[in-house]
Amino acid sequence: MKVPGIELDFGGEKRVFAPINAAAFKQYREEIGSVFNGGPIPDLELVAKLALASLQRNYAEITLAQVEEALDFGNLIEVFEAVVNVSGLVASAGNMQRRLAKNLQAPS
């Protein structure tokens, strides 16, 4: 593997989900942010795009059609969590929440 990550059984094959790169994060920042800010669970389209960006780091030949074929409601949350966890987004969101809470509690 070129880029280490989280290995999942995806579409009957073991695949390594790598951290998404800066370009993918910039492209999907608002959609990712809405999920972390109490929005609805991520939809299939967003998870498919994030999974594609993640998987293409190790499997350049994988297509969106192949990702969509392997992605279903049974693995939707698992794939989303793998991508955001390996990308550090959950940890970053948690750290940001703690900093905000600390700043709000600090006396003025």
C-alpha positions as CSV (number, residue, x, y, z in Angstrom):
1,M,0.0,0.0,0.0
2,K,1.2,3.5,-0.8
3,V,-0.9,5.1,1.8
4,P,-1.8,3.3,5.1
5,G,-5.3,3.4,6.4
6,I,-8.2,1.2,7.6
7,E,-8.8,-2.1,6.0
8,L,-12.4,-3.1,5.4
9,D,-14.2,-5.8,3.4
10,F,-15.7,-3.7,0.6
11,G,-17.6,-5.3,-2.2
12,G,-16.2,-8.8,-1.3
13,E,-12.6,-7.5,-1.4
14,K,-10.3,-6.3,1.3
15,R,-9.6,-2.6,0.6
16,V,-7.5,-0.1,2.5
17,F,-9.3,3.3,3.0
18,A,-6.6,5.9,3.2
19,P,-7.0,9.5,4.6
20,I,-8.6,11.8,2.1
21,N,-6.2,14.4,0.7
22,A,-6.5,18.2,0.9
23,A,-8.2,18.5,-2.5
24,A,-11.0,16.1,-1.6
25,F,-11.5,17.8,1.8
26,K,-11.7,21.2,0.2
27,Q,-14.2,19.9,-2.4
28,Y,-16.5,18.2,0.2
29,R,-15.8,20.5,3.2
30,E,-19.3,21.9,3.5
31,E,-21.1,18.5,3.2
32,I,-18.7,16.9,5.8
33,G,-19.2,19.9,8.1
34,S,-23.0,19.7,8.0
35,V,-22.8,16.1,9.2
36,F,-20.5,17.1,12.1
37,N,-22.7,20.0,12.9
38,G,-25.8,18.0,13.7
39,G,-27.0,17.5,10.2
40,P,-28.5,14.3,8.9
41,I,-26.5,11.2,8.5
42,P,-24.4,11.3,5.3
43,D,-26.2,10.3,2.2
44,L,-25.0,7.6,-0.2
45,E,-23.7,10.1,-2.7
46,L,-21.4,11.9,-0.2
47,V,-20.1,8.6,1.2
48,A,-19.5,7.3,-2.3
49,K,-17.5,10.4,-3.3
50,L,-15.4,10.3,0.0
51,A,-14.8,6.6,-0.4
52,L,-13.7,7.1,-4.0
53,A,-11.3,9.9,-2.9
54,S,-10.0,7.6,-0.1
55,L,-9.6,4.5,-2.2
56,Q,-8.1,6.1,-5.2
57,R,-5.0,6.9,-3.1
58,N,-4.2,3.2,-3.2
59,Y,-6.3,1.9,-6.1
60,A,-5.9,4.5,-8.8
61,E,-8.0,2.4,-11.2
62,I,-11.1,2.2,-9.0
63,T,-14.1,4.1,-10.4
64,L,-17.1,5.8,-8.9
65,A,-19.3,3.1,-10.5
66,Q,-17.3,0.4,-8.7
67,V,-17.6,2.2,-5.4
68,E,-21.3,2.7,-5.8
69,E,-21.7,-1.0,-6.6
70,A,-20.0,-2.0,-3.4
71,L,-21.6,0.7,-1.2
72,D,-25.0,-0.1,0.4
73,F,-27.0,0.7,3.4
74,G,-25.3,-2.2,5.2
75,N,-21.9,-0.6,5.0
76,L,-22.7,3.1,4.6
77,I,-21.9,4.1,8.2
78,E,-18.9,1.8,8.5
79,V,-17.3,3.2,5.3
80,F,-18.1,6.8,6.3
81,E,-16.6,6.3,9.8
82,A,-13.5,4.6,8.4
83,V,-12.9,7.5,6.0
84,V,-13.4,10.3,8.5
85,N,-11.6,8.5,11.3
86,V,-8.5,7.6,9.2
87,S,-8.5,11.2,7.9
88,G,-8.5,12.6,11.4
89,L,-11.7,14.5,11.0
90,V,-13.4,13.0,14.0
91,A,-10.4,13.8,16.3
92,S,-10.2,17.3,14.8
93,A,-13.9,17.9,15.4
94,G,-13.6,16.7,19.0
95,N,-10.6,18.9,19.7
96,M,-12.4,21.9,18.2
97,Q,-15.5,21.3,20.4
98,R,-13.3,21.1,23.5
99,R,-11.5,24.3,22.6
100,L,-14.8,26.1,21.9
101,A,-16.3,24.9,25.2
102,K,-13.2,26.0,27.1
103,N,-13.3,29.4,25.5
104,L,-17.0,29.8,26.2
105,Q,-16.4,28.9,29.9
106,A,-13.4,31.2,30.3
107,P,-14.2,34.4,32.3
108,S,-14.1,37.6,30.2
